Short mmCIF file of C-alpha atoms and ligand atoms in Angstrom, two decimals:
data_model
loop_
_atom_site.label_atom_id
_atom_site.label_comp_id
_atom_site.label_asym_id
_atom_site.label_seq_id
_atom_site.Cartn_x
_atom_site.Cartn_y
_atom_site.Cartn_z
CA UNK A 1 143.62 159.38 -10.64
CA UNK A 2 140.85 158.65 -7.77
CA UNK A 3 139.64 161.38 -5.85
CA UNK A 4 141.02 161.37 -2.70
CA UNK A 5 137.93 161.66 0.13
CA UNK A 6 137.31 162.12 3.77
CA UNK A 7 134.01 160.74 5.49
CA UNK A 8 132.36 162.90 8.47
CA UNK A 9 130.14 161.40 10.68
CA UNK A 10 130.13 157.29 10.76
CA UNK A 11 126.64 156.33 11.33
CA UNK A 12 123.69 154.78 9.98
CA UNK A 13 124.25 155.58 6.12
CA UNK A 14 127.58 156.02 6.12
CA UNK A 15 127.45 152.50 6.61
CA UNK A 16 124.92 151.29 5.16
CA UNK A 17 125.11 153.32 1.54
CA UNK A 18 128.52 155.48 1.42
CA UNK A 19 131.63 153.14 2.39
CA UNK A 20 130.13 150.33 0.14
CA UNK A 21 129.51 152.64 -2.36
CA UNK A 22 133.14 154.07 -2.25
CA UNK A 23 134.48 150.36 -1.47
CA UNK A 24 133.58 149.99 -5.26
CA UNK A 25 134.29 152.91 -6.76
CA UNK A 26 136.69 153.83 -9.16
CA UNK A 27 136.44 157.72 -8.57
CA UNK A 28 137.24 157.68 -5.19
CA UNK A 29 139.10 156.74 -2.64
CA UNK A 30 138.30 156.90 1.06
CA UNK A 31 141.55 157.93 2.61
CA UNK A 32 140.15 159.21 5.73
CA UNK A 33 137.29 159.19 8.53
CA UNK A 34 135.67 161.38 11.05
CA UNK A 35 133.84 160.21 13.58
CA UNK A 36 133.71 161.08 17.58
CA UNK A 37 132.52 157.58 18.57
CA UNK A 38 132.92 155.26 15.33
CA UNK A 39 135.98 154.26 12.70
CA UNK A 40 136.36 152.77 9.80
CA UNK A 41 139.19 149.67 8.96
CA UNK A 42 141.80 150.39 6.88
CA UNK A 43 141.45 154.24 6.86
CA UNK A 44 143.00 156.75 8.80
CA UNK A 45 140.45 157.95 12.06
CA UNK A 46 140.07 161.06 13.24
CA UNK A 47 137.72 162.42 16.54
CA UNK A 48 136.71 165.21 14.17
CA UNK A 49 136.45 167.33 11.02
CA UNK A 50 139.04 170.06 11.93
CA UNK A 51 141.32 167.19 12.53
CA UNK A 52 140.66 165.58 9.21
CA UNK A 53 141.21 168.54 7.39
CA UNK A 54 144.39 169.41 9.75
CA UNK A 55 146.03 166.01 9.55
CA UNK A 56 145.29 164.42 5.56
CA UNK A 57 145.75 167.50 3.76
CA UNK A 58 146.07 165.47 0.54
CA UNK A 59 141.88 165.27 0.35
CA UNK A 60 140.76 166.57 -2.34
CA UNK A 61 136.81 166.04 -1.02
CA UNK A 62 135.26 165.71 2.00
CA UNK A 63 131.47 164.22 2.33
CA UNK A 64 129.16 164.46 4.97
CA UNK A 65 126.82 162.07 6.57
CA UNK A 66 126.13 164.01 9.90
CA UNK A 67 122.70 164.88 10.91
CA UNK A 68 121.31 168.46 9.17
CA UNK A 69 121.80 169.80 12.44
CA UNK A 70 125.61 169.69 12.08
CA UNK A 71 125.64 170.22 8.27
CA UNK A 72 126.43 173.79 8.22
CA UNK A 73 129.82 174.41 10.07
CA UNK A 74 131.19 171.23 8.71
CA UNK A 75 130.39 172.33 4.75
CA UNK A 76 131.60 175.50 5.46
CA UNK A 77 134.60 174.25 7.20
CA UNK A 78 134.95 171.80 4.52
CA UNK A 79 134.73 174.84 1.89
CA UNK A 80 137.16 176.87 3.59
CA UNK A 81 139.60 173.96 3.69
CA UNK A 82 139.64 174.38 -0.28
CA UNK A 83 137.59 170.55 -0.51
CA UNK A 84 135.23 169.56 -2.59
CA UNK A 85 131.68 168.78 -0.50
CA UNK A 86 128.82 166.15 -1.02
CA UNK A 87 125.94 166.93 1.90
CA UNK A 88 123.69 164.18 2.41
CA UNK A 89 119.92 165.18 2.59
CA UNK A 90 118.30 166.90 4.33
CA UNK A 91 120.60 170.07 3.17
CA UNK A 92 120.99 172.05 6.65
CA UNK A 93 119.19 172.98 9.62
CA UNK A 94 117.83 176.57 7.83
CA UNK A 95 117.61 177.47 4.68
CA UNK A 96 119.37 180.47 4.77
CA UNK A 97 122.35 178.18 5.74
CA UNK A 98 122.08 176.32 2.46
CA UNK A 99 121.52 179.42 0.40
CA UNK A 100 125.09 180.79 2.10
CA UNK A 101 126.92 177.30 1.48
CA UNK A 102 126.26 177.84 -2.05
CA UNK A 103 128.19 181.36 -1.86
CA UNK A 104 130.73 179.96 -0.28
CA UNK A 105 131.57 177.06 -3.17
CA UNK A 106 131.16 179.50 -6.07
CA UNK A 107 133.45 182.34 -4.41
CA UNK A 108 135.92 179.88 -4.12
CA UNK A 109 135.63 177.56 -7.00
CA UNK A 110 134.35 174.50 -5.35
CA UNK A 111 131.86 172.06 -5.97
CA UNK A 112 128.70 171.31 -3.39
CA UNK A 113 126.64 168.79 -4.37
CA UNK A 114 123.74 169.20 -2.03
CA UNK A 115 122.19 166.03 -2.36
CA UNK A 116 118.63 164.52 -2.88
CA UNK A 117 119.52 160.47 -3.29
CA UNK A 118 115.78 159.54 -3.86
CA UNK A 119 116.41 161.21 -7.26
CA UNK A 120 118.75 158.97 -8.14
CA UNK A 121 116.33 156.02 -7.39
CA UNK A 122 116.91 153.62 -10.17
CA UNK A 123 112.61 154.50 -12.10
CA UNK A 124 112.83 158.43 -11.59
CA UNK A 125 114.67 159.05 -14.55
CA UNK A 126 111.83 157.32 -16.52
CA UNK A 127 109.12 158.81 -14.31
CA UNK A 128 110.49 162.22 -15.41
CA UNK A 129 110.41 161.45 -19.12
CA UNK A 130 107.02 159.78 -18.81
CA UNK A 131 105.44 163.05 -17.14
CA UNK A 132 106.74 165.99 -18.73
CA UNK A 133 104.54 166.35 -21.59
CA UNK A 134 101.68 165.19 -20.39
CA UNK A 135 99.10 167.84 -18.91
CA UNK A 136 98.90 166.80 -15.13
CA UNK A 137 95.38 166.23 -13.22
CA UNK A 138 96.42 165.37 -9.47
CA UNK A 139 98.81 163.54 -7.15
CA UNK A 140 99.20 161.83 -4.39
CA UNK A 141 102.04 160.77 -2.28
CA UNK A 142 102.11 158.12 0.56
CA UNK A 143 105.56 157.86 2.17
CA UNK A 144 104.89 156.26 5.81
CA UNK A 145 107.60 154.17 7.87
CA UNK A 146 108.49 152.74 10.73
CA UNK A 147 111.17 155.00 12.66
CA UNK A 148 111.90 152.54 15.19
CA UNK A 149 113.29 150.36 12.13
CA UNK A 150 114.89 153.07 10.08
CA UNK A 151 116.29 155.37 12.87
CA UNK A 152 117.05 153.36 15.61
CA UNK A 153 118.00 155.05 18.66
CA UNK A 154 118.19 158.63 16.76
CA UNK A 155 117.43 161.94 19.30
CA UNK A 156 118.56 164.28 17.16
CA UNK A 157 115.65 163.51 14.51
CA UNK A 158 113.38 164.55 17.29
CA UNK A 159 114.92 167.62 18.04
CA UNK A 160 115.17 171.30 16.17
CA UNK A 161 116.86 171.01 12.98
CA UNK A 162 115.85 167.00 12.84
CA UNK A 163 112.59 167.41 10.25
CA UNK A 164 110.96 164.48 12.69
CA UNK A 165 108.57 162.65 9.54
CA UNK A 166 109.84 165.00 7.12
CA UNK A 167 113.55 163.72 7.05
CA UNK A 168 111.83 160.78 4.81
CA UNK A 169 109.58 162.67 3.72
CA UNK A 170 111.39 165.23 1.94
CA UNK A 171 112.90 162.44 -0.03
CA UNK A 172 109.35 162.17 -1.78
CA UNK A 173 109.03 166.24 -2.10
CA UNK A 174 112.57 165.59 -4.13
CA UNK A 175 111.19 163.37 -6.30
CA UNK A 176 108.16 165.24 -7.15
CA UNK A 177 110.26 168.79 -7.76
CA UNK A 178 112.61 166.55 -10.07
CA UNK A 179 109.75 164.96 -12.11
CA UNK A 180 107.05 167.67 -12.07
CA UNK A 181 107.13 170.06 -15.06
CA UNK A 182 105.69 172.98 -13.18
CA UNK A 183 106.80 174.08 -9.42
CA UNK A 184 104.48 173.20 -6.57
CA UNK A 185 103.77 175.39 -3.43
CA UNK A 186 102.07 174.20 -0.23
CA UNK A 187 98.63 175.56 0.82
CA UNK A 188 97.99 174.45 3.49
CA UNK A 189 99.45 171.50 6.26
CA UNK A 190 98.91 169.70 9.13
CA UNK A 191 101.75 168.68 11.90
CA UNK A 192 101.75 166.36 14.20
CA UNK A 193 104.17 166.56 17.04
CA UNK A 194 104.40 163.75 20.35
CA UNK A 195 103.96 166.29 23.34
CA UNK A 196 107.51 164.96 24.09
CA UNK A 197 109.12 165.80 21.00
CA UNK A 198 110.26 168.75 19.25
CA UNK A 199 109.44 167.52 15.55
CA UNK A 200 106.32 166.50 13.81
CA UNK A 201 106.32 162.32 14.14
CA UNK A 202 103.10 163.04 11.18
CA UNK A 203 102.48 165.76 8.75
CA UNK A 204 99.74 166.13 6.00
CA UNK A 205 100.43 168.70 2.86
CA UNK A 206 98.02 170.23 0.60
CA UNK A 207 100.38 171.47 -2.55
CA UNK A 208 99.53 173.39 -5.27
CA UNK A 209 101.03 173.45 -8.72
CA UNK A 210 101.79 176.89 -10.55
CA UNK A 211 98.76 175.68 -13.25
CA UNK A 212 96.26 174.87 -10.08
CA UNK A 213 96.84 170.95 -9.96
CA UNK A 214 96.40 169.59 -6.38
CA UNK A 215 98.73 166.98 -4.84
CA UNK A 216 98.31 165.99 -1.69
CA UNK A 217 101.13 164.36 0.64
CA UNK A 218 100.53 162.23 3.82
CA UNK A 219 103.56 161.19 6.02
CA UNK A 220 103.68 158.91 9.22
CA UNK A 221 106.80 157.37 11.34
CA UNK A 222 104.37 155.49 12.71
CA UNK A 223 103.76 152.87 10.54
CA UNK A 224 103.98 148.74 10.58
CA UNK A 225 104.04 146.50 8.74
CA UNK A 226 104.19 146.98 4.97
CA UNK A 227 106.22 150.69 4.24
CA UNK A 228 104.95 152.98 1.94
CA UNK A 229 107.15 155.11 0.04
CA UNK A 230 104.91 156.06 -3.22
CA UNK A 231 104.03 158.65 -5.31
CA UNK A 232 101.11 158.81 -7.60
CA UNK A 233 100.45 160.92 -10.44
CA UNK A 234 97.36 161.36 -12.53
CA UNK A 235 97.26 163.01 -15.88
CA UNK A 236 94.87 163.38 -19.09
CA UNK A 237 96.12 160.29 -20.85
CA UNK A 238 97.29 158.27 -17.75
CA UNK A 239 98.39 157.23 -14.44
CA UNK A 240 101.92 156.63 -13.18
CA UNK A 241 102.87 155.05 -9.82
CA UNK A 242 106.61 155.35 -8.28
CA UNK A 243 106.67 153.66 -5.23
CA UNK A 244 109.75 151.79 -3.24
CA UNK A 245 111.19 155.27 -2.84
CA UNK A 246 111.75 155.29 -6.42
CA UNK A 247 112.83 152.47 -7.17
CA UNK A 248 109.43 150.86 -8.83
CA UNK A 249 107.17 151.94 -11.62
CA UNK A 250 104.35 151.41 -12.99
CA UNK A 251 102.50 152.96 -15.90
CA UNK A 252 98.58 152.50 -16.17
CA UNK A 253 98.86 149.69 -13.81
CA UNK A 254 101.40 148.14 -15.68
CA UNK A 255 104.78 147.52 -14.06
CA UNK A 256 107.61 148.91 -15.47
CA UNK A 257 110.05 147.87 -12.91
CA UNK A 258 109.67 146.07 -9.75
CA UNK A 259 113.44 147.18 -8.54
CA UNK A 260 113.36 147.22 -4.89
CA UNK A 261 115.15 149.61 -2.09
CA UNK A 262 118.39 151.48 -2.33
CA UNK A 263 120.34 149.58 -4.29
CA UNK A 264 122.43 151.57 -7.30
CA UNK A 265 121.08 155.16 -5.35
CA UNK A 266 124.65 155.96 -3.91
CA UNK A 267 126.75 154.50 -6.51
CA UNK A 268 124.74 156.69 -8.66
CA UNK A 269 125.10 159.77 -6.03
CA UNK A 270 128.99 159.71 -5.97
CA UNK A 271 129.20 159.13 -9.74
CA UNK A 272 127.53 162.17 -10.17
CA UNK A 273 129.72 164.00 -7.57
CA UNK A 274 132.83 162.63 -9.31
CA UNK A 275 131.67 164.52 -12.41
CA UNK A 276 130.87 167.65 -10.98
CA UNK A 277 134.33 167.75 -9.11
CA UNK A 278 136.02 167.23 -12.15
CA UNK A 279 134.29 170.59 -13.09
CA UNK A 280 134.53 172.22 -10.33
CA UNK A 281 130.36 172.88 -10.29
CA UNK A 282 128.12 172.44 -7.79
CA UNK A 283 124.43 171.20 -7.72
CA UNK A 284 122.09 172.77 -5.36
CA UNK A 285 118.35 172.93 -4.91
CA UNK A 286 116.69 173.94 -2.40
CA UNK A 287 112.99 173.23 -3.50
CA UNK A 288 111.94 170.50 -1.41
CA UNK A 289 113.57 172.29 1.69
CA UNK A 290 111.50 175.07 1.39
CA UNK A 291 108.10 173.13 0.44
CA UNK A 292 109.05 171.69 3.94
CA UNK A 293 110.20 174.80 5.63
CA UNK A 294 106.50 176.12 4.20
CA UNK A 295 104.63 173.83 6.03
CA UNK A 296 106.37 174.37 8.83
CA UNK A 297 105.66 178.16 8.54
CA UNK A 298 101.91 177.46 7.76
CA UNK A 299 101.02 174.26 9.15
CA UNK A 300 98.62 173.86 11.87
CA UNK A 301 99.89 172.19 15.18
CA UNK A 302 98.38 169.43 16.28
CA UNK A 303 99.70 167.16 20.29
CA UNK A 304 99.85 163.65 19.88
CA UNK A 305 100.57 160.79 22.34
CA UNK A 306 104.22 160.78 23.41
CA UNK A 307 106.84 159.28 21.31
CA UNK A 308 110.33 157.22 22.64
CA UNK A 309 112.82 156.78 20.79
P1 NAP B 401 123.12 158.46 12.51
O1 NAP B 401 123.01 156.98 12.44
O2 NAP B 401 122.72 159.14 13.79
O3 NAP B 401 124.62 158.82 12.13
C1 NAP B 401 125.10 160.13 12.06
C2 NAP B 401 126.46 160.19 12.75
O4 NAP B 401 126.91 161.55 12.72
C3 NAP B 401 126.40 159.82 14.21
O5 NAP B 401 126.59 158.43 14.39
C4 NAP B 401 127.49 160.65 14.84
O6 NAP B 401 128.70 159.90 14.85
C5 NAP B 401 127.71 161.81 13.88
N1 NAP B 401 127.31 163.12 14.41
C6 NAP B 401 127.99 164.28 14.27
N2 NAP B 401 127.35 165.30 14.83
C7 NAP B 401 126.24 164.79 15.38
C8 NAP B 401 125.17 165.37 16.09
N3 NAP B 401 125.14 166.69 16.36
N4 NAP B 401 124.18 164.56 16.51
C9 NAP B 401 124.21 163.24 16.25
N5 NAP B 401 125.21 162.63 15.55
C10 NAP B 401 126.21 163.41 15.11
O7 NAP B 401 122.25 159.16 11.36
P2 NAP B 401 122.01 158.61 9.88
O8 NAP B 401 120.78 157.82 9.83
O9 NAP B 401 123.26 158.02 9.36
O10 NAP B 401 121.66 159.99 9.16
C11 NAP B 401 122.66 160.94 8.87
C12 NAP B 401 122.20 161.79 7.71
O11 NAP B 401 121.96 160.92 6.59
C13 NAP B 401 120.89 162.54 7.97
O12 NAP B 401 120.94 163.81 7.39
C14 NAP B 401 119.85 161.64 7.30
O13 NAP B 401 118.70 162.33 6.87
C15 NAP B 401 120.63 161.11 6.13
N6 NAP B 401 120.11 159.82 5.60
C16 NAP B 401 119.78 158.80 6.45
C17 NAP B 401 119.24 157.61 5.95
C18 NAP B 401 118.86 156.45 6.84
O14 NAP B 401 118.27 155.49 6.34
N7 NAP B 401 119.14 156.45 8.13
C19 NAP B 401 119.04 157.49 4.56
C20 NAP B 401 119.44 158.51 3.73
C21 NAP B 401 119.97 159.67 4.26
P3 NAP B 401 129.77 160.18 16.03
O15 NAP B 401 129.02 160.19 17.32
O16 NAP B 401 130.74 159.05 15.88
O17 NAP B 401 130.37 161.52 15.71
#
């Protein structure tokens, strides 16, 4: 039987990624929708997530596509509510919220899957395999976008609790946790924030590994033209490049795959979720979070020229 799931917060990439992906799955089924200013044919609608909960009991899983700002309440309301919950990145607005979220499943039996979909990018499996094993010498990640195209109209990325550059660019700190064999810390970082804005629109990361490896990060909203979402890693007997988010691969300057965007990431994501809900277990990791929070904690400050959404 499909699980039975609830959507919160119609935007964006509930559109763009989760409905299709649940359109074709055959885990779930999206019974229900909550959204104050958006709805979804063919479902039932509801203004909000206490409604949802109130009103389609039968949902067996709820997950959320809200802003990290919002991500807290609803999970733990969610939680509460005895449902399964799938959190779309990034996890919450603090991490203590995150660490508490994962409390609340275990006391009561429940899965969270907090996610990171850049993992599931369709060369990161294969990046991963390449890498452990090999001694590493350096990296380098370049993960620079345009906002204007991929947030359109967004405030709330701008404000506390929106990340600004790093709500991409924790996708890339995902995918280096996942492949790297050793942990990575950040030394040292640079933030820039519009004097208009309350979140860093570019950000520049000196990391660390545990065995003294540097990797260095550079993310920009500001950029056009051509995107750049790629990581590069050098080690002892070779160099690997992931770039389209994950997607693309290339070994010693051969390519590997030339796979392109999202595609396969959320089909992938909710799989995975079906699986853990059939255990009850959740999947939570907090690594890239904190690598972000870090910076944020250590960064220097840097005003830039004002930015409008
Ligand atoms: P979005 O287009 O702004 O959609 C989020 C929706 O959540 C809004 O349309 C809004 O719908 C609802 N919402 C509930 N509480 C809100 C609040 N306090 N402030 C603003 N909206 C609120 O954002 P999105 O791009 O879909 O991003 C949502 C989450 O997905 C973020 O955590 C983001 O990092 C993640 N994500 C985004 C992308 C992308 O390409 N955009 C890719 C991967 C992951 P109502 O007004 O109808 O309630």
């Amino acid at each position: 039987m499909r699980l039975k799931l609830g959507l919160l917060g119609i935007g964006k990439i509930a559109r763009d990624q989760h409905i299709p992906a649940l359109m074709s799955s055959s885990q779930f089924e999206l019974v229900a929708c909550a959204s104050r200013n958006a709805s979804v044919d063919g479902v039932a609608n509801f203004s909000d997530l206490e409604t949802m909960l109130a009103r389609a009991p039968q949902l067996d899983c709820v997950s959320i596509c809200t802003p990290p700002q919002a991500h807290f309440a609803a999970a733990l309301a969610a939680l509460r509510a005895g449902k399964h919950v799938m959190l779309e990145k990034p996890p919450t607005a603090t991490t203590r919220q995150i660490a508490l979220l994962a409390d609340e499943a275990a006391r009561r039996g429940r899965t969270l899957f907090q996610t990171w979909h850049s993992r599931f990018a369709a060369s990161v499996d294969a990046a991963r395999e390449w890498v452990r094993g090999r001694t590493l010498t350096g990296g380098r990640i370049i993960w620079k976008e345009d906002v204007h195209h991929w947030h359109p109209g967004q405030q709330w990325i701008w404000e506390p609790g929106g990340f600004g550059v790093f709500d991409p660019g924790i996708n890339a700190l995902s995918v280096l946790t996942e492949v790297l064999e050793n942990d990575v810390c950040v030394e040292a970082a640079v933030l820039e924030f519009p004097e208009n804005q309350q979140a860093p629109i570019a950000a520049n990361l000196r990391m660390r590994t545990e065995d003294g490896v540097s990797v260095n990060a550079e993310f920009d909203f500001r950029q056009k033209g051509e995107q750049s979402w790629d990581i590069e890693l050098f080690t002892t007997t070779g160099r690997l490049k992931l770039s389209q988010g994950g997607a693309a691969l290339e070994l010693d300057d051969q390519v590997i795959s030339a796979d392109r965007g999202l595609a396969g990431e959320y089909p992938r994501l909710y799989a995975r979720f079906a699986a853990l809900c059939t255990e009850a277990k959740s999947e939570v990791d907090w690594r890239p979070f904190q690598l972000v929070a870090d910076a944020f904690l250590i960064g220097e400050r840097r005003v830039v020229a004002p930015h409008h959404v």
